[in-house]
mmCIF file of N, CA and C in Angstrom:
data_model
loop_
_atom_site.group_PDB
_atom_site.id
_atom_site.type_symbol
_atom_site.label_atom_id
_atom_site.label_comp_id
_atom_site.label_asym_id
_atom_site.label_seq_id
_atom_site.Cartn_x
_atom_site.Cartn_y
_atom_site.Cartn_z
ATOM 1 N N UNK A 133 -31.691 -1.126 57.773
ATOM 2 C CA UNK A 133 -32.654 -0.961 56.717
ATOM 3 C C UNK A 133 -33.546 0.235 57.035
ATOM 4 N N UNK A 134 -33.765 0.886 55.915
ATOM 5 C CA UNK A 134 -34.147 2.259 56.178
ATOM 6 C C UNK A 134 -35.774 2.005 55.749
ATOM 7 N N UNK A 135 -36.800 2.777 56.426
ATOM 8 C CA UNK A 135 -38.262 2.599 56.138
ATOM 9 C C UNK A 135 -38.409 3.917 55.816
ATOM 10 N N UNK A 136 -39.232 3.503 54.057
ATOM 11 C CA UNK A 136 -39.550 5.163 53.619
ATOM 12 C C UNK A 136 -41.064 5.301 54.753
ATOM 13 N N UNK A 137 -40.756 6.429 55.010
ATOM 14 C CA UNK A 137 -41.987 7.047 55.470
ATOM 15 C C UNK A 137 -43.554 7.345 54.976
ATOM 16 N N UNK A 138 -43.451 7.210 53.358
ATOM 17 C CA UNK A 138 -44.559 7.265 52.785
ATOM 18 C C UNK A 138 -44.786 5.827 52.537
ATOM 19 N N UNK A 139 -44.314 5.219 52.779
ATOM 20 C CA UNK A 139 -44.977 3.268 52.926
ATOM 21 C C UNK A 139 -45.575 3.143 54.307
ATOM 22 N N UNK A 140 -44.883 3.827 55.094
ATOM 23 C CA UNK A 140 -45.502 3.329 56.622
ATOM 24 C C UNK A 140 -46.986 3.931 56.896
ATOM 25 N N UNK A 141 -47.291 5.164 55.892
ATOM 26 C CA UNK A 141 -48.278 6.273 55.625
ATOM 27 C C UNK A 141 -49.659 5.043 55.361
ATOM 28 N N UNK A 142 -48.817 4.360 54.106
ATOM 29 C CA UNK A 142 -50.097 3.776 53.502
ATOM 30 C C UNK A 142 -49.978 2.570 53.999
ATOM 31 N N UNK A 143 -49.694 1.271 54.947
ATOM 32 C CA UNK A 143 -49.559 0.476 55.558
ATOM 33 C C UNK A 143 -50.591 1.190 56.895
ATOM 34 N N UNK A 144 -50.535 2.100 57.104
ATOM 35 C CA UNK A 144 -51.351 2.805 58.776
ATOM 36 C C UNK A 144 -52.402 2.857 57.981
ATOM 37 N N UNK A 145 -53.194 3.435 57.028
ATOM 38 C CA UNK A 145 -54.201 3.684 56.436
ATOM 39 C C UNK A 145 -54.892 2.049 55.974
ATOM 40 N N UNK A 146 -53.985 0.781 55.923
ATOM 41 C CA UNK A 146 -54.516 -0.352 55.279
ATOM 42 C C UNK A 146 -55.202 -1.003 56.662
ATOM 43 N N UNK A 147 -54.052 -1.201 57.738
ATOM 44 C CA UNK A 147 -54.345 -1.324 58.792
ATOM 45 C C UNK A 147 -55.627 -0.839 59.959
ATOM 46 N N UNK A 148 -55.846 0.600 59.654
ATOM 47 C CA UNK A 148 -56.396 0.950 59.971
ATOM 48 C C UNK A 148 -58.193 0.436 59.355
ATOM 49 N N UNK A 149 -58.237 0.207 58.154
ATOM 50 C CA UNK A 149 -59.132 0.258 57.006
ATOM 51 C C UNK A 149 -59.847 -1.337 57.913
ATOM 52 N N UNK A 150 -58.708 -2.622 57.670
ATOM 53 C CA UNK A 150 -58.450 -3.481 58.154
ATOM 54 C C UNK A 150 -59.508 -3.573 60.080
ATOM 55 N N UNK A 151 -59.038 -2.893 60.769
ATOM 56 C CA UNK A 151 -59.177 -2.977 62.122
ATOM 57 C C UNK A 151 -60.740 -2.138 62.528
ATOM 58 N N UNK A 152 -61.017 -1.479 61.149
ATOM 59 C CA UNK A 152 -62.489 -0.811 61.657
ATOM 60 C C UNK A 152 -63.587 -1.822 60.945
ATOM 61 N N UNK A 153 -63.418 -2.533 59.846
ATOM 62 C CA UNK A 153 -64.131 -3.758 58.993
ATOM 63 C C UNK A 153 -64.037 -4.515 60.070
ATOM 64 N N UNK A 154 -63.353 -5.271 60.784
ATOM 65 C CA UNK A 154 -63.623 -6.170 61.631
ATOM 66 C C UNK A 154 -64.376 -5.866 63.192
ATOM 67 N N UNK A 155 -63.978 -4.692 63.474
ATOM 68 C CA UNK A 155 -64.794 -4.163 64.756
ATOM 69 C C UNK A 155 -66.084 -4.068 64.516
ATOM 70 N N UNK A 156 -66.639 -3.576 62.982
ATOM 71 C CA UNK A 156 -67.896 -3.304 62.580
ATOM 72 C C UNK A 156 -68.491 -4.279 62.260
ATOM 73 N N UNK A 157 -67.717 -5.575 61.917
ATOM 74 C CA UNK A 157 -68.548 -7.021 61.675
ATOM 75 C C UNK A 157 -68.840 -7.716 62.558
ATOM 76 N N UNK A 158 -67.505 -7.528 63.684
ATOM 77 C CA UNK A 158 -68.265 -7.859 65.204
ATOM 78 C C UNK A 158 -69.209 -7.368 65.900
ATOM 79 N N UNK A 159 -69.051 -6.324 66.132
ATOM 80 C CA UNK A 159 -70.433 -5.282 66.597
ATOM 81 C C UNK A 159 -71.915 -5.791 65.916
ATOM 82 N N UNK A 160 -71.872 -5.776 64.655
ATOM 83 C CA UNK A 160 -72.961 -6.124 64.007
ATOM 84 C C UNK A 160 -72.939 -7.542 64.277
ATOM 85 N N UNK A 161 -72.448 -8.592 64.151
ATOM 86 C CA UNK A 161 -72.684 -9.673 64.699
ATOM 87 C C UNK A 161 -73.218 -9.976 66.102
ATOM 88 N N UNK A 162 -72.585 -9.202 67.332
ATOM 89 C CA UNK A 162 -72.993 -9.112 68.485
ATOM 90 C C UNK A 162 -74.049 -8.620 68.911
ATOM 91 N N UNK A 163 -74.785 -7.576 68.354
ATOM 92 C CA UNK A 163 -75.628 -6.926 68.748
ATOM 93 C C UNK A 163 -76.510 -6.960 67.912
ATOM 94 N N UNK A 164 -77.069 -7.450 66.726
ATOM 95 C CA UNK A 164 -77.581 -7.263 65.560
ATOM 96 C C UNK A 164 -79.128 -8.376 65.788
ATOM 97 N N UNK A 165 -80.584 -8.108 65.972
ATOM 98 C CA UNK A 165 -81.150 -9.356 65.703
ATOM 99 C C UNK A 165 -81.006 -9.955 64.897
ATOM 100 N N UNK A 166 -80.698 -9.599 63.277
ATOM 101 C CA UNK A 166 -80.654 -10.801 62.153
ATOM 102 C C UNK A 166 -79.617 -10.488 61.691
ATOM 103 N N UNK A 167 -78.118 -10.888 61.624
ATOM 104 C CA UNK A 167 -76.962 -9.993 60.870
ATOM 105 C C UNK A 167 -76.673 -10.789 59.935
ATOM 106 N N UNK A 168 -77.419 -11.454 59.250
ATOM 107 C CA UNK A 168 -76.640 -12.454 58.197
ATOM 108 C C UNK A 168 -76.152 -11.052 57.153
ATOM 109 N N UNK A 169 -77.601 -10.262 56.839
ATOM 110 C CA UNK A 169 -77.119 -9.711 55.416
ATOM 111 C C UNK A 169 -76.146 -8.519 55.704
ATOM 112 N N UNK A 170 -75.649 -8.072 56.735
ATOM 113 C CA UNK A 170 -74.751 -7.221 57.182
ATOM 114 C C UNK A 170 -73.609 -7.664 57.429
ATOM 115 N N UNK A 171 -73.645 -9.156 58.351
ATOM 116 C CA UNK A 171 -72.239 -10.087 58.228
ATOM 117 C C UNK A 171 -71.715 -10.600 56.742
ATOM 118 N N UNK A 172 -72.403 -10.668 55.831
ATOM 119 C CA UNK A 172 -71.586 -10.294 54.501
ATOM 120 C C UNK A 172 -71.050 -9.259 53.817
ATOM 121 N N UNK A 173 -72.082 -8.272 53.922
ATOM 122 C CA UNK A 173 -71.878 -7.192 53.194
ATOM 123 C C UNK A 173 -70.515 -6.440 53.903
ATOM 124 N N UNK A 174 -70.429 -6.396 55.128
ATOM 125 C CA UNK A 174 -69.398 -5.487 55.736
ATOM 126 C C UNK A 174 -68.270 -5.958 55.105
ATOM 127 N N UNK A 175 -67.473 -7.717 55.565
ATOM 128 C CA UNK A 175 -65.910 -7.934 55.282
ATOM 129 C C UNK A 175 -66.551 -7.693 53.216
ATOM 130 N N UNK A 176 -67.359 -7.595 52.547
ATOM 131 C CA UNK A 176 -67.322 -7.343 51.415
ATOM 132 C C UNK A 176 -66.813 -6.007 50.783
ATOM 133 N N UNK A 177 -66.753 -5.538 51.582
ATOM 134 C CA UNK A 177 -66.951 -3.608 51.195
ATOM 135 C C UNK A 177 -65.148 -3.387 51.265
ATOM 136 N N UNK A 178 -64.747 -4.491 52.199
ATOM 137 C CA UNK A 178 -62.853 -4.583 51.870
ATOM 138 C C UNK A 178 -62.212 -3.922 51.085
ATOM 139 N N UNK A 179 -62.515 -4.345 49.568
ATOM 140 C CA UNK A 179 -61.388 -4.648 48.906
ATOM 141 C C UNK A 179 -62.296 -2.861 48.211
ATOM 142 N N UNK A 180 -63.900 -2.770 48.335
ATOM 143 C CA UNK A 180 -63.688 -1.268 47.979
ATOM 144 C C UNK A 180 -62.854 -0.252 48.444
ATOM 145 N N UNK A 181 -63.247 -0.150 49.844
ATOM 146 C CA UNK A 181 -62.673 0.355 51.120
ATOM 147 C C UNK A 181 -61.021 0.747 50.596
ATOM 148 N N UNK A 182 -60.037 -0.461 50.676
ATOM 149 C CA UNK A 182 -59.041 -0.201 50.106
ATOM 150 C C UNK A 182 -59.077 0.391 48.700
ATOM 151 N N UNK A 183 -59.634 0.227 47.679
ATOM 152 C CA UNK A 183 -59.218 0.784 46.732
ATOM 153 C C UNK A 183 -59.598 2.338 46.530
ATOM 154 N N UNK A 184 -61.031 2.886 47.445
ATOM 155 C CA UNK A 184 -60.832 4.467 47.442
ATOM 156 C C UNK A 184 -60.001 4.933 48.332
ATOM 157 N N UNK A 185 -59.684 4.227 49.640
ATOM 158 C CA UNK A 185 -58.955 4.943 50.864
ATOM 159 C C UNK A 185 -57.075 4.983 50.583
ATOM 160 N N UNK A 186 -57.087 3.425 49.510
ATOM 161 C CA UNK A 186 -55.266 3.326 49.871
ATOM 162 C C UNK A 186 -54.706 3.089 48.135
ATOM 163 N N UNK A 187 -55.410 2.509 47.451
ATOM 164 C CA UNK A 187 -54.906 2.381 46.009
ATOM 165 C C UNK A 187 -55.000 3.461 45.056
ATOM 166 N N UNK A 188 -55.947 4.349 45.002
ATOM 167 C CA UNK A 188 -55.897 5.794 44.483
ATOM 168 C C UNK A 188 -55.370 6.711 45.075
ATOM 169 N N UNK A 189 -55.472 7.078 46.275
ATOM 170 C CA UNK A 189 -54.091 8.065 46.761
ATOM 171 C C UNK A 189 -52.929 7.657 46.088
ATOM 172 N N UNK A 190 -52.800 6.267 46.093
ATOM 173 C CA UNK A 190 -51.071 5.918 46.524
ATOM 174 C C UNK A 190 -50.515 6.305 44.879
ATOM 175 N N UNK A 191 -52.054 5.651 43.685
ATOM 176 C CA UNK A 191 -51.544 5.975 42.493
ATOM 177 C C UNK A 191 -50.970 7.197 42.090
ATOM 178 N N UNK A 192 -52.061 8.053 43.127
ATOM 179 C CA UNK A 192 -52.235 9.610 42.252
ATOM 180 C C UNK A 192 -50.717 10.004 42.720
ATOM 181 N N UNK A 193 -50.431 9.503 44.150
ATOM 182 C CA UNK A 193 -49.169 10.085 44.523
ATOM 183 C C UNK A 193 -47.897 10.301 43.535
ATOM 184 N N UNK A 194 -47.807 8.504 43.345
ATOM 185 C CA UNK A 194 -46.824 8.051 42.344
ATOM 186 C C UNK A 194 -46.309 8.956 41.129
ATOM 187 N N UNK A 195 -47.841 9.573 40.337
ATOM 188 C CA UNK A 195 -48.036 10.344 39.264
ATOM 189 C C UNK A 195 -47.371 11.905 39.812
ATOM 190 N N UNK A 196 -47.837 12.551 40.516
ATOM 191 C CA UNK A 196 -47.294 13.792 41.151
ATOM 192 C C UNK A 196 -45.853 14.006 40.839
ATOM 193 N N UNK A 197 -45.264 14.758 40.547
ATOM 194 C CA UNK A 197 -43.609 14.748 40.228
ATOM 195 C C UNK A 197 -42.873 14.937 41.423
ATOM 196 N N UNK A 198 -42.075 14.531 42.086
ATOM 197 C CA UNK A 198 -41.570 15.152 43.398
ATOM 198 C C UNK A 198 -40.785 16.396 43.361
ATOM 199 N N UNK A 199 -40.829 17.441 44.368
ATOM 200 C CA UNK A 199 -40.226 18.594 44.033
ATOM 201 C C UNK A 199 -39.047 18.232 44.520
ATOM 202 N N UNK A 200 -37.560 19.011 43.063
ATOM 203 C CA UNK A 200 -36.189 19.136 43.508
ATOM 204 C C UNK A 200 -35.829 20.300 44.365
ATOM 205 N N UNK A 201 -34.954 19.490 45.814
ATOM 206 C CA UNK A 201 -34.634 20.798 46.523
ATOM 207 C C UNK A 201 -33.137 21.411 46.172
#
């Protein structure tokens, strides 16, 4: 089974998106005197996060025509 390369592109970018939201909710949890309103707001910012970093690239990509070689 063959893996397109522009899926693995945007899977590294989700992942990535993924692994810095949780480092930053821990951090702020760990170190924070009062983190309630930051321990929400951070895993909240998710589903923005993904949609400027991985759902509009991926659309605009889609739209782009691919060049014939």
């Amino acid at each position: 089974m063959k893996i397109n390369p522009e899926n693995v592109k945007w899977a590294s970018r989700m992942a990535l998106i993924l692994v810095v939201v949780a480092l930053a909710d821990g951090l702020v949890v760990q170190f924070a005197r009062r983190p309630f309103p930051w321990d929400v707001l951070i895993p909240c910012a998710l589903p923005v996060l993904m949609a400027v970093f991985v759902l509009i690239p991926m659309h605009k990509a889609e739209k782009r025509p691919t060049p014939s070689v």
